[in-house]
Amino acid sequence: MAASPWIAALGGLTAAAFEGSDVITDPKDALSVLDFEEAAHHKVGGGHWAYMTSGVDDDGTIRANRAGFQHVQLRPRRLFDATKVDMRTELFGTTYDSPVFLCPTGGEKSFYVDGELAVARAAKNRGTLQALSSTTSTGVEDVNKAHGSPVWYQLYAPSSFAVTEKLVRRVEASGCPVIALTVDNTTGRNSETYKRLRPKDVTQCGACHEGEPGTSIKERRMYDGIDMTGVTTQNPAMDWAFVDRLRKIVSVKLLIKGIDTREDARMAIEHGFDGIWVSNHGGRSTETLRSTIEALPEVVAEAGNRVPVVVDGGFRRGTDVFKALALGAKAVGIGRPFLWGLGAFGQAGVDRVIEIMQGELKLVMGNCGTQTVAKITRAHVATPDWRS
């Protein structure tokens, strides 16, 4: 447990206290989402754990995502009735119980046998938005059924536009109201930590999947019935002309995922996107060493009131979520925390992770005098370490 990045970051007596603690055996025993990490580590297969844990290069951007929150301070307001806190959030016509949502993560059956279905049921139970990955191990139709309403769909646009169009048509036919085109990982990545930590003998992996985790088309249900001969699941040639072509065939809301600068935010709006998703792929795309919480303000400033902005990357606490909302995000995604919950306890673990995040957010909203999400503003945070 002492090897965990978050334990190392704690330092001092606090870290020592964690090192001596027991691994939780029941999701009800978790005091924070961090409690699920080691519990999942004990249950998830070594190769799958290494794949999920890894960032790219030196994993510096994973650490930066967490460190960024240390440079955003809360400015609480007092004497507001905290019994009236309402976390409900509306996105594209649908209201959710809170602005916390579940990010798309590929191949969730790698962490628990029910995979995306267990996640969907937990999300349904907590009134939470779920975004489904293109590399899902369960088809979108079944996930929508388990969730009780259509989820958002994250799109890796394949190298064939014809295949891309088939995916879009299937997703739209299933009722998904939003497609989020991912643009921050079109060329692959240098997952060094994964390569170092994965089992040396990978022959046993053949009983679970072909090739590296997440690489086999046969295990990815969204490609069923599609001839993928000569087609790659991602398109390194993707450009703004491709975006224009995609925009013409997508009839639902279209978001762009992986934007971190004002320049690209401006381009995204000019090319007709309905929303912007600030993300660095959880530190798994490019080693930028820049947190998403630090990238968020310039994207929000560029977007203005024209399109909504959502964000993910390193969120572990309700205070983290509050800070992003104060800086202009409309919703905040979590990834690894719910995978920890899934790997450790299945649906019950995911449910408890959402419960903790929502509970912490409600607490900080009450403490900071914000009775609704709309009342969380830039005035509620200070960023003295940031250059204006």
Tab-separated table of C-alpha atoms in Angstrom, residues 132-136 139-141 153-176 178-179 181 217 220-228 231-234 242 246 249-250 252:
chain	number	residue	atom	x	y	z
A	132	LEU	CA	-19.719	4.585	-22.413
A	133	SER	CA	-16.402	3.927	-24.134
A	134	SER	CA	-16.051	2.869	-27.765
A	135	THR	CA	-13.986	-0.020	-26.392
A	136	THR	CA	-16.807	-1.182	-24.155
A	139	GLY	CA	-23.010	-3.290	-26.281
A	140	VAL	CA	-24.591	0.130	-25.897
A	141	GLU	CA	-28.118	-1.269	-26.087
A	153	TYR	CA	-21.243	7.564	-25.986
A	154	GLN	CA	-17.532	8.298	-26.313
A	155	LEU	CA	-16.343	7.859	-29.885
A	156	TYR	CA	-12.905	6.784	-31.029
A	157	ALA	CA	-13.303	7.523	-34.735
A	158	PRO	CA	-11.819	4.596	-36.720
A	159	SER	CA	-9.563	5.144	-39.723
A	160	SER	CA	-12.486	4.302	-42.033
A	161	PHE	CA	-15.207	6.939	-42.215
A	162	ALA	CA	-17.669	4.272	-43.329
A	163	VAL	CA	-17.038	2.383	-40.086
A	164	THR	CA	-17.332	5.619	-38.116
A	165	GLU	CA	-20.723	6.252	-39.691
A	166	LYS	CA	-21.915	2.738	-38.808
A	167	LEU	CA	-20.976	3.321	-35.177
A	168	VAL	CA	-22.757	6.676	-35.159
A	169	ARG	CA	-25.925	5.193	-36.638
A	170	ARG	CA	-25.982	2.371	-34.083
A	171	VAL	CA	-25.428	4.762	-31.191
A	172	GLU	CA	-28.124	7.147	-32.380
A	173	ALA	CA	-30.561	4.267	-32.942
A	174	SER	CA	-30.001	3.169	-29.329
A	175	GLY	CA	-31.163	6.583	-28.138
A	176	CYS	CA	-27.890	8.053	-26.859
A	178	VAL	CA	-24.666	12.751	-26.818
A	179	ILE	CA	-21.627	11.538	-28.762
A	181	LEU	CA	-15.447	12.549	-30.076
A	217	ILE	CA	-11.663	-6.058	-31.802
A	220	ARG	CA	-15.289	-4.954	-28.266
A	221	ARG	CA	-19.011	-5.279	-28.786
A	222	MET	CA	-19.489	-2.035	-30.712
A	223	TYR	CA	-17.620	-3.504	-33.677
A	224	ASP	CA	-19.789	-6.615	-33.929
A	225	GLY	CA	-20.908	-7.185	-37.505
A	226	ILE	CA	-18.516	-4.588	-38.943
A	227	ASP	CA	-15.747	-5.593	-41.341
A	228	MET	CA	-12.631	-4.138	-39.706
A	231	VAL	CA	-9.173	-0.561	-40.300
A	232	THR	CA	-7.658	0.783	-37.085
A	233	THR	CA	-9.911	1.751	-34.186
A	234	GLN	CA	-8.280	5.179	-33.980
A	242	PHE	CA	-12.798	15.194	-40.618
A	246	LEU	CA	-18.586	14.019	-38.856
A	249	ILE	CA	-23.787	12.970	-40.084
A	250	VAL	CA	-24.324	13.307	-36.318
A	252	VAL	CA	-27.503	14.242	-31.647
